[in-house]
Every structure is written in structure tokens, then in C-alpha cells.
PDB file of C-alpha atoms in Angstrom:
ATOM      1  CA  UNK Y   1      26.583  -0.717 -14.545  1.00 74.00           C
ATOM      2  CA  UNK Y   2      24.614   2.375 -14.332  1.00 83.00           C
ATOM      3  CA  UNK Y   3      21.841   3.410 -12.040  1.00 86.00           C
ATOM      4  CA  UNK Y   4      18.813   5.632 -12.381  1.00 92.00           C
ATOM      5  CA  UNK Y   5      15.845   6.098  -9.719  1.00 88.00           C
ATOM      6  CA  UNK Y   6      11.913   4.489 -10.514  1.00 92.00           C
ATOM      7  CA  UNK Y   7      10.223   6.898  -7.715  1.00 92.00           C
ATOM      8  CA  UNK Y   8      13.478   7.677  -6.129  1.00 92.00           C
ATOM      9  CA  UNK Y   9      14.126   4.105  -5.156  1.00 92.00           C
ATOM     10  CA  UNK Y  10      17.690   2.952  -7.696  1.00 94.00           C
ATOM     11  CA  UNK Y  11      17.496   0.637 -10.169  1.00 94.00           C
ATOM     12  CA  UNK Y  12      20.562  -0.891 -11.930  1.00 94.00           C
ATOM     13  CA  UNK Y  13      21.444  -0.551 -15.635  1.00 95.00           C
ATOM     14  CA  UNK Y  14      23.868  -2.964 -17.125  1.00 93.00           C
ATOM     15  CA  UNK Y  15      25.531  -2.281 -20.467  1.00 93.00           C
ATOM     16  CA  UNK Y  16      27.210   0.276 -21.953  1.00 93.00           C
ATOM     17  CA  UNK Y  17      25.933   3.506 -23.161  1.00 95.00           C
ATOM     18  CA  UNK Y  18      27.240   5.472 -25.980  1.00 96.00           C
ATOM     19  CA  UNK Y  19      28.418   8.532 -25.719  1.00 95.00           C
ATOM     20  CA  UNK Y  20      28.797  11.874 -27.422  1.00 96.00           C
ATOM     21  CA  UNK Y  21      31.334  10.550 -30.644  1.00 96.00           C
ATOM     22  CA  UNK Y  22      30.635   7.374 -30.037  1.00 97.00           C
ATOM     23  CA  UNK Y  23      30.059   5.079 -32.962  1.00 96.00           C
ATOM     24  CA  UNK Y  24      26.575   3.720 -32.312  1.00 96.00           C
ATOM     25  CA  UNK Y  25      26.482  -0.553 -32.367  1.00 96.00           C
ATOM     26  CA  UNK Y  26      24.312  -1.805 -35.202  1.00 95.00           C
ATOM     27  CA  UNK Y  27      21.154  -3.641 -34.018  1.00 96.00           C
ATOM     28  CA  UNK Y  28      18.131  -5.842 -35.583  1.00 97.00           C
ATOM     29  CA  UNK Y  29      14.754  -4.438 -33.700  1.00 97.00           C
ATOM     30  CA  UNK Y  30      11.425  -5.979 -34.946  1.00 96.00           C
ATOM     31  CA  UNK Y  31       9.245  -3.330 -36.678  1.00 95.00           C
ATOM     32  CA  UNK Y  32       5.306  -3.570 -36.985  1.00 92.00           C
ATOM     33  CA  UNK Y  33       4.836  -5.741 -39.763  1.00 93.00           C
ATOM     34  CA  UNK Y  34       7.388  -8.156 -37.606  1.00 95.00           C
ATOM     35  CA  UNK Y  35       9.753  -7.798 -40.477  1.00 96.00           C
ATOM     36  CA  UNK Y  36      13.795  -7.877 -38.694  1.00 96.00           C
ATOM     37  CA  UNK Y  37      14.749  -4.086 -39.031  1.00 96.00           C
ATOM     38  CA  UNK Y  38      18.600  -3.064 -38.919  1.00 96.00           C
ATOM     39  CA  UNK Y  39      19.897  -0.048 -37.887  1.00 96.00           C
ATOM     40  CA  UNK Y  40      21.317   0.114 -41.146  1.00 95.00           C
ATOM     41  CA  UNK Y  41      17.700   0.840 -42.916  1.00 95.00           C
ATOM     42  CA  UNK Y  42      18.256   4.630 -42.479  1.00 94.00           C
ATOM     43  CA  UNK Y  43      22.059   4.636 -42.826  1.00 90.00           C
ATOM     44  CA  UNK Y  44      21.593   7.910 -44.699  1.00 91.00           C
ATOM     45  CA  UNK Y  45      19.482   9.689 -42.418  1.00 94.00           C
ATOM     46  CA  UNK Y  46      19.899  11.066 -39.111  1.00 95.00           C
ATOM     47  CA  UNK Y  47      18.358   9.204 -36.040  1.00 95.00           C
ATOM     48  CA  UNK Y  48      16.546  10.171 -32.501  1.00 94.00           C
ATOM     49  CA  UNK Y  49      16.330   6.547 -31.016  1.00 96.00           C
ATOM     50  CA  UNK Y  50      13.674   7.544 -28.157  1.00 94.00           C
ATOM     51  CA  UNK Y  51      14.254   4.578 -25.838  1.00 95.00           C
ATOM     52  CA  UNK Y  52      11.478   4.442 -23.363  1.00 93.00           C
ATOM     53  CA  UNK Y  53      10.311   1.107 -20.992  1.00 92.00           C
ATOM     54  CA  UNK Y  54       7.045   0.790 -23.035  1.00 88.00           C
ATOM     55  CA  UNK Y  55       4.325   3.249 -25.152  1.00 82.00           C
ATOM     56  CA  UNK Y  56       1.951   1.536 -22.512  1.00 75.00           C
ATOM     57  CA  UNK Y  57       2.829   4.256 -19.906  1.00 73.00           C
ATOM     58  CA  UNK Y  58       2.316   8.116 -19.619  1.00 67.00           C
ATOM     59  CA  UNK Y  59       5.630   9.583 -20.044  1.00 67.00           C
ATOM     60  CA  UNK Y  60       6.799   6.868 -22.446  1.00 71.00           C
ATOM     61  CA  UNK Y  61       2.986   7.775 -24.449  1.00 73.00           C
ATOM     62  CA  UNK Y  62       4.082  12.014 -23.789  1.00 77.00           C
ATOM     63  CA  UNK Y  63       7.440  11.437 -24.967  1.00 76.00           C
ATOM     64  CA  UNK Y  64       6.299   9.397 -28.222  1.00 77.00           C
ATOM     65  CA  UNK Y  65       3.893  11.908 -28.633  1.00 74.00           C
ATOM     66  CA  UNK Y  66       6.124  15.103 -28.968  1.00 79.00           C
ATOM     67  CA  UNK Y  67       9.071  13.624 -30.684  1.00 77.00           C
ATOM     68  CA  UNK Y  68       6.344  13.097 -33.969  1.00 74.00           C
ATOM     69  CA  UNK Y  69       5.066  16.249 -33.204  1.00 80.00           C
ATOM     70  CA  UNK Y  70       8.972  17.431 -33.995  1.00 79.00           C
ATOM     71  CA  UNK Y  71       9.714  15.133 -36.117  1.00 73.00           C
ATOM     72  CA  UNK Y  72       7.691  15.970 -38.730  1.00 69.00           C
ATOM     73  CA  UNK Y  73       9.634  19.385 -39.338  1.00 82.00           C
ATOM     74  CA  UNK Y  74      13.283  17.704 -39.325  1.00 87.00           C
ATOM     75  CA  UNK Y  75      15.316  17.253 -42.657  1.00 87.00           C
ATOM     76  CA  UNK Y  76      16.181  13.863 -42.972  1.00 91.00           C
ATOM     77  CA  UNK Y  77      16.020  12.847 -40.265  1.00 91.00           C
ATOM     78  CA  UNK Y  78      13.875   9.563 -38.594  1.00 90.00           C
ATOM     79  CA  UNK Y  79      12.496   9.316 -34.837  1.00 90.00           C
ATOM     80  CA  UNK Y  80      12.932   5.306 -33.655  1.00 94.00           C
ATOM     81  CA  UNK Y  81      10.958   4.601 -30.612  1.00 91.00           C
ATOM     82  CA  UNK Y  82      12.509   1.606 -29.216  1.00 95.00           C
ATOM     83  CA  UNK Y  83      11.196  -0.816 -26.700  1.00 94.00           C
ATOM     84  CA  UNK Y  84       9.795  -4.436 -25.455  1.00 93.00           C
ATOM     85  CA  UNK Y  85       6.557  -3.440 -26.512  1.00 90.00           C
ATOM     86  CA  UNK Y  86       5.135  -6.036 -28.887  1.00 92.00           C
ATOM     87  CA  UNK Y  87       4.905  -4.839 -32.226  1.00 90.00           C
ATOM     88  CA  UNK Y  88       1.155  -5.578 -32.079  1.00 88.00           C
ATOM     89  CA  UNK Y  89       0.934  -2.832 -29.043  1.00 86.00           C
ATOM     90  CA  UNK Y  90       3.165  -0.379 -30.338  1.00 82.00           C
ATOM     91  CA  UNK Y  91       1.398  -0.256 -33.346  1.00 82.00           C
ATOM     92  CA  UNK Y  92      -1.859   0.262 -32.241  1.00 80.00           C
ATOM     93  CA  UNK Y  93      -0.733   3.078 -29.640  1.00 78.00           C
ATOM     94  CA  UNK Y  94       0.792   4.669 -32.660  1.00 70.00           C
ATOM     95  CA  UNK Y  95      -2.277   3.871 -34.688  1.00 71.00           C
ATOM     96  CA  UNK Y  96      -4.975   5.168 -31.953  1.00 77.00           C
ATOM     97  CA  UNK Y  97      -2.987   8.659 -31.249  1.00 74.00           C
ATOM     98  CA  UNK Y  98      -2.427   9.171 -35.059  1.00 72.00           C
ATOM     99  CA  UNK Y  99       1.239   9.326 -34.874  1.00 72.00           C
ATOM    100  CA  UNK Y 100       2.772   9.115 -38.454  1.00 78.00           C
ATOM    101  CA  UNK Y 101       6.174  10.278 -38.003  1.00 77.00           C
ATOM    102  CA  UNK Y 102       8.048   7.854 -35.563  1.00 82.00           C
ATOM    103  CA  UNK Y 103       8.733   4.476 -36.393  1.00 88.00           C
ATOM    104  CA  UNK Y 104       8.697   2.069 -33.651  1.00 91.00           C
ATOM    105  CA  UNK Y 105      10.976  -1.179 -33.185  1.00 95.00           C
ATOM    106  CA  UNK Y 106      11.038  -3.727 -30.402  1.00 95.00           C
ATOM    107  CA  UNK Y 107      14.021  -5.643 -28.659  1.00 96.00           C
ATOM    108  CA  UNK Y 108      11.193  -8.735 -28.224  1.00 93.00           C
ATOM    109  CA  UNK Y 109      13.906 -10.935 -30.825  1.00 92.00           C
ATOM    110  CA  UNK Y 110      16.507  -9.903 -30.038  1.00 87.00           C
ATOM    111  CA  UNK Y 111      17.998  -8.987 -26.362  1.00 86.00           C
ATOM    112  CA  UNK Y 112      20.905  -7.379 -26.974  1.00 94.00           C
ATOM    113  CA  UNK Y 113      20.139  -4.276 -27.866  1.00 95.00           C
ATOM    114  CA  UNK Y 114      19.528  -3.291 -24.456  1.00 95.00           C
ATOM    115  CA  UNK Y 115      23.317  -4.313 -22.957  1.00 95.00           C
ATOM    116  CA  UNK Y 116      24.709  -3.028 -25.974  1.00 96.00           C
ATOM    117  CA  UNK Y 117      23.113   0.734 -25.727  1.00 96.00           C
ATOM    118  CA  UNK Y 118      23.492   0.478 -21.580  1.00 96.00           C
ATOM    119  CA  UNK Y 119      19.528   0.678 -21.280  1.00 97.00           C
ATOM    120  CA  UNK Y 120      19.108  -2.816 -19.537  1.00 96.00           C
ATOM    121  CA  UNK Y 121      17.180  -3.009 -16.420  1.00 95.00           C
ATOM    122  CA  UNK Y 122      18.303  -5.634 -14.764  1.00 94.00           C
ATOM    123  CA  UNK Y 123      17.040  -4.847 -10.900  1.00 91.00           C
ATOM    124  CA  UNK Y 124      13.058  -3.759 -10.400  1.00 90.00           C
ATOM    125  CA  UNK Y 125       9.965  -4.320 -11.136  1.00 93.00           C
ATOM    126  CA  UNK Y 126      10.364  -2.934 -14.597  1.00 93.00           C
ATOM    127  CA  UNK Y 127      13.648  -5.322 -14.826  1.00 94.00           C
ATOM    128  CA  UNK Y 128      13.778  -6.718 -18.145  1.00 94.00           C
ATOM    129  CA  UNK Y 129      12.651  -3.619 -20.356  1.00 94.00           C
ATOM    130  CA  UNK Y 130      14.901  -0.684 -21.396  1.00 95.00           C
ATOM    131  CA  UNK Y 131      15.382   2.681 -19.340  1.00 96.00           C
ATOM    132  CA  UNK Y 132      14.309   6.078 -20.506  1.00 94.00           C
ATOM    133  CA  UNK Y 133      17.181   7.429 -22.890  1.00 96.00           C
ATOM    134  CA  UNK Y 134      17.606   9.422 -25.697  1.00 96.00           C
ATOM    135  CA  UNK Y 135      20.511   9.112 -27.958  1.00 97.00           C
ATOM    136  CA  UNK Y 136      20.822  10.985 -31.114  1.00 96.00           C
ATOM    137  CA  UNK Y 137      22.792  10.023 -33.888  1.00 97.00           C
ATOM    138  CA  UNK Y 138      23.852  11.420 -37.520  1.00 96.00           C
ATOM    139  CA  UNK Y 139      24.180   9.732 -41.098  1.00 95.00           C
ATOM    140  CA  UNK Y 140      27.180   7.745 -39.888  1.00 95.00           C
ATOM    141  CA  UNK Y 141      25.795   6.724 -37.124  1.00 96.00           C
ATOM    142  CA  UNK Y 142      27.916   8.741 -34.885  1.00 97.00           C
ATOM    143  CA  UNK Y 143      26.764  10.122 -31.362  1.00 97.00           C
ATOM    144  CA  UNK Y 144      26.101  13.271 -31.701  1.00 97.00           C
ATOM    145  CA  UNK Y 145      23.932  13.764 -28.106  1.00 97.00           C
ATOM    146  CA  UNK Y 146      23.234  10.706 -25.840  1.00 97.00           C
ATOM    147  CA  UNK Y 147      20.919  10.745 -22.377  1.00 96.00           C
ATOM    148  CA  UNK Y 148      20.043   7.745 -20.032  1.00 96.00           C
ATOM    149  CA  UNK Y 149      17.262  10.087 -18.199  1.00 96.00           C
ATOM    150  CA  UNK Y 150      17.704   9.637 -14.349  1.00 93.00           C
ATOM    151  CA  UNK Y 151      14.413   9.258 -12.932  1.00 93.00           C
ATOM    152  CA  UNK Y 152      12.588   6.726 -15.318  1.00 91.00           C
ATOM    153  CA  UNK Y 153       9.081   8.703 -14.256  1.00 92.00           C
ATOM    154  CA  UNK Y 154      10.831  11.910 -15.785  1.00 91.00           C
ATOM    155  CA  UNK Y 155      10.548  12.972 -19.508  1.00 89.00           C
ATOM    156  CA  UNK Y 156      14.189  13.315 -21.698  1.00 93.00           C
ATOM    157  CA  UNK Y 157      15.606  16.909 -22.277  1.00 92.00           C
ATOM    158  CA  UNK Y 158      13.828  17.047 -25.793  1.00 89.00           C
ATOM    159  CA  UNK Y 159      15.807  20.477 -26.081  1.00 90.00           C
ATOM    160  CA  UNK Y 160      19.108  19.117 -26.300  1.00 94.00           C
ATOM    161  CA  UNK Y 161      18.205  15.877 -28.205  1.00 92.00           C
ATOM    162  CA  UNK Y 162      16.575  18.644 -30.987  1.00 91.00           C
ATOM    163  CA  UNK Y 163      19.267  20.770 -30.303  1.00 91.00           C
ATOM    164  CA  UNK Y 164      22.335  18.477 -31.101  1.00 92.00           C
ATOM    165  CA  UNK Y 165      20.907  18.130 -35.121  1.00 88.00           C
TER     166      UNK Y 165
END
């Protein structure tokens, strides 16, 4: 079990999360058009999985908001942004801020990606959604830069997420 702060006051984290050389765990995550999405759709790309609690918040909407901005200048490479959101609301953040360049997936279906990627809030009043991480992975789906942010109010070191492709 990890912890990380929600306005300095700890939260607990269960799971466990990859690290640097890791092999990442493959996952289903809902897309948009509710179609069952495995990690395996982009097995020849490189991924940023931007895990945030939900678009529905500032830093979660800031942090959605500059990894398109980047994205759109990285060789093959895809930006998930993974969280409970509904597909219906991540969507239409995405669709309202005219982001083009992430794709977003939700753990709604299917609960265990948040043990197995060590993002599950289990103590809180966000308990039940994923923490803030970034983990950043190449075309075999190797770890190549992994951070569970400590302060859930904080944006991720987008530096060293870019940095590590």
C-alpha cells in the first residue's frame, strides 16, 4: 500500500505500481464509443497513460490539457488518459476543450486496473477513483518512467514523463 496526501491529509493506495523496467500488466479500459479497449490496441506505439481521479477537476482538466498540447509533436507515440470518468463525460470534456490528441479510457468495467497499476484509492473522499500518476511506457510495453504524484492537488512532472521518450 502506498500513500499520497489530498490537501496534506494521507490517503492510502493499494496495488502495485510499476516501475522503471517494469513490464506494464495488460488491461481492458472502456473507450468513448463504449467499445472494450486493450492495452494491446497500440502495441506498436509508445504510451503516456496520464492517470488522473477524473477530467471533471482542474488539475486532472490542466494535465489533460498539456499532454495533447505535447502530444501532438511525438513520433508514435499515443497519450491515454485513464480514469472512472464515464465515457459519456470524458468525451465531452475532450470534445468542449477541442482536444484531439489524447485518447481517453475508463476503469467503469472493469476494476482492476486500478490495483494492478497501484493507483487505487481505497481511503478518502475520492476513495474509489485512481490517484494522479504518470507512467510512460515504450512499444513493448516496458516502463520506461513511472510517477504516482504525491499530493493528488499537484500536477505530474510532465518534464520527465516527455523526457523518458
Amino acid at each position: 500500500m502506498s500513500k499520497v496526501t489530498l490537501d496534506g491529509n494521507p490517503i492510502d493506495v493499494d496495488g502495485t505500481f510499476p516501475a522503471k523496467g517494469d513490464t506494464a500488466p495488460n488491461f481492458t479500459l472502456t473507450n468513448i464509443g463504449l467499445e472494450d479497449t486493450p492495452l494491446t490496441a497500440w502495441s506498436s506505439k509508445r504510451k503516456i497513460l496520464n492517470i488522473v481521479p477524473s477530467v471533471d477537476t482542474g488539475v486532472c482538466a490542466a494535465s489533460t490539457r498539456k499532454f495533447n498540447e505535447k502530444a501532438s509533436s511525438l513520433d508514435n507515440t499515443v497519450v491515454l488518459v485513464i480514469s472512472a470518468d464515464l465515457p459519456f463525460a470524458a468525451g465531452r470534456f475532450c470534445g468542449a476543450e477541442g482536444l484531439k490528441d489524447v485518447v481517453t479510457l475508463s476503469t467503469f468495467r472493469d476494476d482492476s486496473f486500478r490495483k494492478d497499476y497501484g493507483v487505487a484509492i481505497e481511503s478518502g473522499p475520492l476513495r474509489g477513483l485512481c490517484a494522479r500518476a504518470v507512467i510512460v511506457l515504450d512499444e513493448d510495453n516496458k516502463v520506461i518512467h513511472s510517477q504516482l504524484v504525491d499530493e493528488i492537488k499537484e500536477e505530474p512532472d510532465y518534464e520527465a514523463a516527455l523526457a523518458a521518450l
